[in-house]
Tab-separated table of C-alpha atoms and ligand atoms in Angstrom:
chain	number	residue	atom	x	y	z
A	1269	MET	CA	111.351	-31.704	154.623
A	1270	SER	CA	112.223	-34.583	157.205
A	1271	LEU	CA	113.791	-37.937	156.569
A	1272	PHE	CA	113.853	-40.964	158.762
A	1273	VAL	CA	116.827	-43.193	157.618
A	1274	THR	CA	117.708	-46.440	159.604
A	1275	PHE	CA	120.879	-48.165	159.230
A	1276	GLU	CA	120.671	-52.010	159.476
A	1277	GLY	CA	122.949	-54.822	159.028
A	1278	GLY	CA	124.932	-57.777	160.950
A	1279	GLU	CA	127.808	-57.379	162.865
A	1280	GLY	CA	131.174	-56.073	161.421
A	1281	SER	CA	129.268	-54.410	158.530
A	1282	GLY	CA	130.797	-50.890	159.126
A	1283	LYS	CA	127.052	-49.444	159.560
A	1284	SER	CA	127.999	-47.327	162.556
A	1285	SER	CA	131.309	-45.903	161.117
A	1286	ALA	CA	129.569	-45.129	157.802
A	1287	LEU	CA	126.834	-43.407	159.837
A	1288	ARG	CA	129.409	-41.211	161.528
A	1289	LEU	CA	130.941	-40.353	158.398
A	1290	LEU	CA	127.583	-39.574	156.564
A	1291	ASP	CA	126.452	-37.383	159.195
A	1292	GLU	CA	129.852	-35.405	158.973
A	1293	ARG	CA	129.178	-34.937	155.210
A	1294	LEU	CA	125.576	-34.158	155.467
A	1295	ARG	CA	126.229	-31.486	158.146
A	1296	SER	CA	129.017	-29.849	156.006
A	1297	GLU	CA	126.709	-29.677	153.115
A	1298	GLY	CA	124.056	-27.557	155.721
A	1299	PHE	CA	121.497	-30.737	156.546
A	1300	ASP	CA	120.105	-30.758	159.859
A	1301	THR	CA	120.783	-34.092	161.331
A	1302	VAL	CA	119.883	-35.886	164.381
A	1303	VAL	CA	122.230	-39.121	165.258
A	1304	THR	CA	120.827	-41.827	167.564
A	1305	ARG	CA	120.983	-45.457	167.979
A	1306	GLU	CA	118.698	-48.351	169.375
A	1307	PRO	CA	118.522	-50.101	171.819
A	1308	GLY	CA	118.980	-46.765	173.752
A	1309	GLY	CA	119.200	-43.073	172.403
A	1310	THR	CA	117.523	-41.462	175.772
A	1311	PRO	CA	117.920	-42.078	179.241
A	1312	ILE	CA	114.976	-44.282	180.171
A	1313	ALA	CA	115.821	-46.272	176.666
A	1314	GLU	CA	119.411	-46.573	177.776
A	1315	GLN	CA	118.461	-47.966	181.025
A	1316	ILE	CA	116.269	-50.337	179.311
A	1317	ARG	CA	119.425	-51.257	176.811
A	1318	ASN	CA	121.277	-52.053	180.151
A	1319	VAL	CA	118.985	-54.632	181.082
A	1320	ILE	CA	119.017	-56.250	177.405
A	1321	LEU	CA	122.793	-56.203	176.943
A	1322	ASP	CA	123.571	-57.311	180.591
A	1323	LYS	CA	125.426	-60.554	180.453
A	1324	ALA	CA	124.680	-61.392	183.924
A	1325	ASN	CA	120.787	-61.509	182.544
A	1326	THR	CA	121.575	-65.121	181.245
A	1327	LYS	CA	117.950	-66.154	182.185
A	1328	MET	CA	116.529	-63.788	179.609
A	1329	ASP	CA	113.472	-65.280	177.770
A	1330	PRO	CA	113.333	-64.580	174.089
A	1331	ARG	CA	109.957	-62.909	174.184
A	1332	THR	CA	111.140	-60.460	177.128
A	1333	GLU	CA	114.016	-59.543	175.043
A	1334	ALA	CA	111.825	-58.796	172.020
A	1335	LEU	CA	109.385	-56.815	174.408
A	1336	LEU	CA	112.216	-54.687	175.973
A	1337	TYR	CA	113.767	-53.892	172.596
A	1338	ALA	CA	110.211	-52.812	171.583
A	1339	ALA	CA	109.720	-50.662	174.835
A	1340	SER	CA	113.184	-49.022	174.322
A	1341	ARG	CA	112.052	-48.217	170.907
A	1342	ARG	CA	108.828	-46.751	171.838
A	1343	GLN	CA	110.428	-44.466	174.161
A	1344	HIS	CA	113.230	-43.391	171.873
A	1345	LEU	CA	110.418	-42.763	169.240
A	1346	VAL	CA	108.293	-40.396	171.742
A	1347	GLU	CA	111.526	-38.674	173.038
A	1348	LYS	CA	113.634	-38.404	170.276
A	1349	VAL	CA	112.560	-39.650	166.615
A	1350	TRP	CA	108.941	-38.103	166.331
A	1351	PRO	CA	110.015	-34.390	167.701
A	1352	ALA	CA	112.929	-34.498	165.371
A	1353	ILE	CA	110.766	-35.434	162.531
A	1354	LYS	CA	108.260	-32.797	163.540
A	1355	GLU	CA	111.206	-30.209	163.414
A	1356	GLY	CA	111.868	-31.170	159.812
A	1357	LYS	CA	115.312	-32.872	160.813
A	1358	ILE	CA	117.052	-35.837	159.091
A	1359	VAL	CA	117.077	-38.568	161.613
A	1360	LEU	CA	120.082	-41.167	161.311
A	1361	CYS	CA	119.252	-44.065	163.311
A	1362	ASP	CA	121.594	-46.779	163.827
A	1363	ARG	CA	119.339	-49.693	163.968
A	1364	TYR	CA	115.349	-49.601	164.290
A	1365	LEU	CA	112.735	-52.232	163.982
A	1366	ASP	CA	114.222	-54.357	161.256
A	1367	SER	CA	116.934	-55.497	163.592
A	1368	SER	CA	114.288	-57.053	165.917
A	1369	LEU	CA	112.494	-58.490	163.212
A	1370	ALA	CA	116.203	-60.250	161.717
A	1371	TYR	CA	117.267	-60.770	165.210
A	1372	GLN	CA	114.304	-61.858	167.538
A	1373	GLY	CA	112.017	-62.731	164.937
A	1374	GLY	CA	114.498	-64.479	162.200
A	1375	ALA	CA	117.606	-65.678	164.152
A	1376	ARG	CA	115.922	-66.273	167.513
A	1377	GLY	CA	113.008	-68.013	165.932
A	1378	LEU	CA	110.147	-66.013	167.493
A	1379	GLY	CA	108.885	-65.507	163.896
A	1380	ILE	CA	108.801	-62.332	161.800
A	1381	GLU	CA	104.806	-61.735	162.103
A	1382	ASN	CA	105.032	-62.108	166.153
A	1383	VAL	CA	107.702	-59.754	166.352
A	1384	LEU	CA	106.144	-57.279	163.926
A	1385	SER	CA	102.909	-57.132	165.792
A	1386	VAL	CA	104.616	-56.462	169.226
A	1387	ASN	CA	106.216	-53.390	167.055
A	1388	MET	CA	103.329	-52.294	165.298
A	1389	PHE	CA	101.737	-51.784	168.996
A	1390	ALA	CA	105.128	-50.021	169.946
A	1391	THR	CA	105.653	-47.640	166.938
A	1392	GLU	CA	102.021	-47.126	166.037
A	1393	GLY	CA	103.063	-48.144	162.385
A	1394	THR	CA	106.057	-45.817	162.187
A	1395	PHE	CA	108.248	-47.083	159.362
A	1396	PRO	CA	111.449	-45.420	158.107
A	1397	ASP	CA	111.649	-43.286	154.905
A	1398	LEU	CA	114.456	-45.255	153.833
A	1399	THR	CA	116.247	-48.272	155.400
A	1400	LEU	CA	120.016	-48.784	154.377
A	1401	LEU	CA	120.916	-52.408	154.529
A	1402	PHE	CA	124.668	-52.881	155.008
A	1403	ASP	CA	124.953	-56.419	153.704
A	1404	ILE	CA	128.125	-58.604	154.404
A	1405	GLU	CA	128.791	-62.151	154.568
A	1406	PRO	CA	128.724	-63.012	158.303
A	1407	GLU	CA	132.562	-64.621	158.038
A	1408	LEU	CA	133.722	-61.331	156.806
A	1409	GLY	CA	132.122	-59.391	159.116
A	1410	LEU	CA	133.072	-61.147	162.206
A	1411	GLU	CA	136.737	-61.345	160.951
A	1412	ARG	CA	136.751	-57.596	160.723
A	1413	ILE	CA	135.477	-57.163	164.278
A	1414	ALA	CA	138.220	-59.595	165.499
A	1415	LYS	CA	140.774	-57.492	163.851
A	1416	ASN	CA	139.644	-54.407	165.022
A	1417	ALA	CA	139.811	-55.423	168.335
A	1418	ASN	CA	143.539	-56.195	167.986
A	1419	ARG	CA	142.668	-59.878	168.792
A	1420	GLU	CA	143.564	-62.933	166.777
A	1421	VAL	CA	140.545	-64.308	164.606
A	1422	ASN	CA	138.654	-66.398	167.118
A	1423	ARG	CA	137.332	-69.953	166.047
A	1424	LEU	CA	133.490	-69.342	165.928
A	1425	ASP	CA	131.664	-71.984	166.695
A	1426	LEU	CA	128.962	-73.323	164.391
A	1427	GLU	CA	125.634	-72.135	166.177
A	1428	LYS	CA	127.290	-68.676	166.323
A	1429	ILE	CA	127.902	-68.336	162.728
A	1430	GLU	CA	124.403	-69.978	161.911
A	1431	PHE	CA	122.848	-67.371	164.040
A	1432	HIS	CA	124.694	-64.649	161.981
A	1433	HIS	CA	123.658	-66.370	158.603
A	1434	GLY	CA	119.884	-66.125	160.075
A	1435	VAL	CA	120.220	-62.573	160.802
A	1436	ARG	CA	121.527	-61.822	157.204
A	1437	LYS	CA	118.922	-64.143	155.748
A	1438	THR	CA	116.214	-62.350	157.486
A	1439	PHE	CA	117.433	-58.802	156.442
A	1440	LEU	CA	117.595	-59.721	152.782
A	1441	SER	CA	114.030	-61.428	152.884
A	1442	LEU	CA	112.735	-58.051	154.693
A	1443	ALA	CA	114.455	-56.128	151.925
A	1444	GLU	CA	112.391	-57.987	149.137
A	1445	ARG	CA	109.304	-57.692	151.532
A	1446	TYR	CA	109.739	-53.605	151.665
A	1447	PRO	CA	111.221	-52.816	148.461
A	1448	GLU	CA	109.836	-49.269	148.520
A	1449	ARG	CA	111.964	-48.484	151.652
A	1450	PHE	CA	115.120	-50.791	151.799
A	1451	VAL	CA	118.368	-50.046	149.683
A	1452	ILE	CA	120.969	-52.741	149.868
A	1453	ILE	CA	124.316	-51.632	150.350
A	1454	ASP	CA	127.287	-53.870	149.690
A	1455	ALA	CA	129.221	-53.611	152.784
A	1456	SER	CA	132.205	-55.867	151.671
A	1457	GLN	CA	133.575	-52.785	149.727
A	1458	THR	CA	135.854	-49.950	151.043
A	1459	LEU	CA	134.338	-47.742	153.675
A	1460	GLU	CA	134.754	-44.851	151.010
A	1461	LYS	CA	132.572	-46.641	148.381
A	1462	VAL	CA	130.187	-47.815	151.317
A	1463	VAL	CA	129.577	-44.183	152.338
A	1464	GLN	CA	129.250	-42.973	148.851
A	1465	ASP	CA	126.530	-45.513	148.210
A	1466	ALA	CA	124.762	-44.768	151.315
A	1467	TYR	CA	125.006	-40.861	150.514
A	1468	ASP	CA	123.469	-41.308	147.037
A	1469	ALA	CA	120.643	-43.471	148.347
A	1470	ILE	CA	119.925	-40.718	150.886
A	1471	MET	CA	120.232	-37.938	148.229
A	1472	LYS	CA	117.770	-39.941	146.078
A	1473	ARG	CA	115.176	-39.989	148.895
A	1474	MET	CA	115.652	-36.341	150.062
A	1475	PRO	CA	112.499	-34.402	149.701
A	1476	ARG	CA	112.744	-31.316	147.568
B	1115	TYD	P1	125.518	-52.706	169.767
B	1115	TYD	O1	126.422	-52.494	170.839
B	1115	TYD	O2	124.607	-51.378	169.628
B	1115	TYD	O3	125.969	-53.188	168.314
B	1115	TYD	P2	125.834	-53.048	166.715
B	1115	TYD	O4	127.137	-52.013	166.628
B	1115	TYD	O5	126.102	-54.295	166.124
B	1115	TYD	O6	124.779	-52.223	166.434
B	1115	TYD	O7	124.453	-53.698	169.965
B	1115	TYD	C1	123.369	-53.957	169.748
B	1115	TYD	C2	122.838	-55.471	169.590
B	1115	TYD	O8	121.645	-55.454	169.761
B	1115	TYD	C3	123.295	-55.948	168.250
B	1115	TYD	O9	124.003	-57.220	168.528
B	1115	TYD	C4	121.902	-56.228	167.740
B	1115	TYD	C5	120.981	-56.330	168.712
B	1115	TYD	N1	119.452	-55.930	168.464
B	1115	TYD	C6	118.540	-57.056	168.540
B	1115	TYD	O10	118.718	-58.169	168.759
B	1115	TYD	N2	117.336	-56.486	168.287
B	1115	TYD	C7	117.030	-55.111	168.077
B	1115	TYD	O11	115.696	-54.772	167.986
B	1115	TYD	C8	118.064	-54.410	168.346
B	1115	TYD	C9	117.776	-52.852	168.002
B	1115	TYD	C10	119.386	-54.700	168.324
């Protein structure tokens, strides 16, 4: 009766807010959920996260980065996701392997197949039962982030916005490649509607 659900999308898609609200709703209805995130989710994986996201690590090679994400993912699976699945829980995970395929494989240019093969080693082929893709135009997502932080909307340089377009394009291509597990959520809608769509998608996949 377990379900492994991953939340994917670009910056400012609202997936993390939606995850929180969905968890509250599922719990209030009596479902046994586990909320977690990547990179991180366990002490060892969080340490790896700090290395990856440390702004001082300017010399980080793209392949090193992809390997670290995969290492963090592996540890998180072993310590948290697999045990929860075994206990029959509903795992709600903020980002998973598709983020590596979209960011490192697509946008960073390492190639989807290269990044997939590293991740097949790391995960032993553990794919989510359901992947919710919170899809939004990068311009709109980045504008939301700027507003949330109470900053003026920054002028984004071309390279940056192109990177985000690359991420989005790759996510959408992954949804075509894996139609049996992907559901695309229109993240430009109100948060209430986004949560409802995500809830409906989860209910449809819920084992009976
Ligand atoms: P985080 O602060 O958790 O951001 P978000 O709220 O967008 O999830 O930072 C995670 C960042 O790491 C995010 O920019 C996406 C990136 N990332 C990858 O590039 N590859 C991966 O495999 C994962 C899991 C995340």
